[in-house]
Amino acid sequence: MNERLRVLVVDDHPLFRFGVCTLLANEPLVDVVGEAASGAHAISAASALRPDVVVMDLHLPDISGAEATRHIVAERPDVGVLMLTMADESESVFSAMRAGARGYLLKDAEPDEIIRAVHAVARREAIFGPDIATRVLGFFNHAQPSTDTVFPELTVREREVLSLIAGGHSNTAIASTLCLSPKTVRNHISNVFSKLHVADRAEAIVRAREAGLGR
């Protein structure tokens, strides 16, 4: 006999959360063990209820779904997080993946697609909605410059920050993309400027793009 999946649903819109809970509650072998309307509540609920799967919105009223995911997965690496959100921009997708989410669907997904995704992330599979999958594949199929030998004086994280700066991202966007605090981003940028002996962001962007970053 198959074990029943324990699912926690996180969304700050009561009607949508109710709809997802109702959909999953009617699914054989699935138990909706809890709901949460904020990132902080999601973290505490995941710790207390120990779900197999967390269905997570990205935009929550306190901390982001990506940040909540990072906390949940850090405590319980076995939990499968499925992002179910309206946010379809690349930054949001990759921020969620970096935080540890295994799946990413948009809220206009069909009910059976959501159900399949819940079971997939429970099996430790990665799953994306069609539009998101196309975007992810496009990103990895696009020729990317090797950063292994670019600016060897920088750490891997500092090169990531520099690449995002060169791509025109703000500090806030960099923090969201890399799941870092704004203060940590500022510290990384300061280190980059110091190590590259550049005076400001504009000079750093020129150096980075000449090396093939941020394109």
Tab-separated table of C-alpha atoms in Angstrom, residues 43-154:
chain	number	residue	atom	x	y	z
A	43	ILE	CA	8.564	27.832	8.139
A	44	SER	CA	7.048	27.107	11.551
A	45	ALA	CA	4.275	24.948	10.078
A	46	ALA	CA	6.746	22.901	8.039
A	47	SER	CA	8.812	22.291	11.160
A	48	ALA	CA	5.799	21.296	13.250
A	49	LEU	CA	3.778	19.326	10.686
A	50	ARG	CA	6.657	17.715	8.757
A	51	PRO	CA	4.965	17.592	5.347
A	52	ASP	CA	6.363	15.632	2.412
A	53	VAL	CA	5.488	18.474	0.022
A	54	VAL	CA	5.034	22.219	0.447
A	55	VAL	CA	3.022	24.039	-2.224
A	56	MET	CA	4.435	27.556	-1.968
A	57	ASP	CA	3.494	30.946	-3.389
A	58	LEU	CA	6.455	33.170	-4.232
A	59	HIS	CA	5.103	36.565	-3.144
A	60	LEU	CA	4.121	36.507	0.526
A	61	PRO	CA	3.424	39.439	2.879
A	62	ASP	CA	6.522	39.051	5.074
A	63	ILE	CA	9.387	37.115	3.522
A	64	SER	CA	9.432	35.719	0.000
A	65	GLY	CA	8.464	32.171	-0.831
A	66	ALA	CA	12.054	31.624	-1.991
A	67	GLU	CA	13.421	32.708	1.387
A	68	ALA	CA	10.883	30.532	3.215
A	69	THR	CA	11.861	27.631	0.962
A	70	ARG	CA	15.533	28.129	1.788
A	71	HIS	CA	14.768	27.893	5.533
A	72	ILE	CA	12.506	24.860	5.138
A	73	VAL	CA	14.917	22.910	2.927
A	74	ALA	CA	17.852	23.766	5.191
A	75	GLU	CA	16.015	22.135	8.105
A	76	ARG	CA	14.533	19.262	6.111
A	77	PRO	CA	16.355	18.562	2.823
A	78	ASP	CA	13.953	15.707	2.050
A	79	VAL	CA	10.888	17.968	1.713
A	80	GLY	CA	9.706	18.717	-1.829
A	81	VAL	CA	8.781	22.351	-2.479
A	82	LEU	CA	6.539	23.188	-5.429
A	83	MET	CA	6.284	26.870	-6.280
A	84	LEU	CA	2.780	27.769	-7.448
A	85	THR	CA	2.785	31.446	-8.325
A	86	MET	CA	1.916	34.190	-10.788
A	87	ALA	CA	5.572	35.245	-11.082
A	88	ASP	CA	6.948	34.052	-14.419
A	89	GLU	CA	10.067	36.203	-14.763
A	90	SER	CA	13.416	34.404	-14.965
A	91	GLU	CA	14.752	35.989	-11.785
A	92	SER	CA	11.892	34.523	-9.762
A	93	VAL	CA	12.287	31.065	-11.301
A	94	PHE	CA	16.017	30.807	-10.667
A	95	SER	CA	15.728	32.357	-7.210
A	96	ALA	CA	13.276	29.612	-6.241
A	97	MET	CA	15.463	26.884	-7.718
A	98	ARG	CA	18.535	28.171	-5.901
A	99	ALA	CA	16.561	28.175	-2.667
A	100	GLY	CA	15.822	24.472	-3.081
A	101	ALA	CA	12.424	24.272	-4.805
A	102	ARG	CA	12.001	21.213	-7.012
A	103	GLY	CA	9.098	22.455	-9.105
A	104	TYR	CA	7.672	25.675	-10.519
A	105	LEU	CA	4.159	26.105	-11.905
A	106	LEU	CA	2.122	29.173	-12.696
A	107	LYS	CA	-1.253	29.620	-11.023
A	108	ASP	CA	-3.101	29.172	-14.299
A	109	ALA	CA	-1.921	25.538	-14.438
A	110	GLU	CA	-4.622	22.913	-14.931
A	111	PRO	CA	-5.714	21.021	-11.791
A	112	ASP	CA	-4.306	17.705	-13.023
A	113	GLU	CA	-0.999	19.428	-13.750
A	114	ILE	CA	-0.811	20.640	-10.147
A	115	ILE	CA	-1.592	17.164	-8.841
A	116	ARG	CA	1.064	15.570	-11.076
A	117	ALA	CA	3.597	18.159	-9.921
A	118	VAL	CA	2.894	17.483	-6.243
A	119	HIS	CA	3.560	13.774	-6.751
A	120	ALA	CA	6.631	14.513	-8.868
A	121	VAL	CA	8.381	16.701	-6.288
A	122	ALA	CA	7.534	14.110	-3.619
A	123	ARG	CA	9.527	11.630	-5.744
A	124	ARG	CA	12.426	14.131	-5.816
A	125	GLU	CA	11.831	14.939	-9.478
A	126	ALA	CA	12.219	18.418	-10.948
A	127	ILE	CA	9.108	19.659	-12.737
A	128	PHE	CA	8.198	22.887	-14.513
A	129	GLY	CA	5.147	24.235	-16.289
A	130	PRO	CA	5.528	24.340	-20.104
A	131	ASP	CA	6.364	28.063	-20.318
A	132	ILE	CA	8.795	27.834	-17.416
A	133	ALA	CA	10.456	24.713	-18.850
A	134	THR	CA	11.049	26.520	-22.138
A	135	ARG	CA	12.657	29.401	-20.286
A	136	VAL	CA	14.878	27.135	-18.185
A	137	LEU	CA	16.016	25.116	-21.206
A	138	GLY	CA	16.651	28.307	-23.120
A	139	PHE	CA	18.861	29.586	-20.338
A	140	PHE	CA	21.002	26.457	-20.230
A	141	ASN	CA	21.127	26.052	-24.000
A	142	HIS	CA	22.327	29.624	-24.455
A	143	ALA	CA	26.078	29.835	-24.778
A	144	GLN	CA	27.413	31.073	-21.480
A	145	PRO	CA	30.965	32.299	-20.988
A	146	SER	CA	33.104	30.131	-18.770
A	147	THR	CA	33.669	31.888	-15.479
A	148	ASP	CA	36.139	29.357	-14.091
A	149	THR	CA	39.144	31.469	-15.067
A	150	VAL	CA	37.491	34.894	-15.234
A	151	PHE	CA	38.676	37.084	-12.362
A	152	PRO	CA	40.262	34.209	-10.384
A	153	GLU	CA	40.815	36.573	-7.474
A	154	LEU	CA	37.044	36.559	-6.876
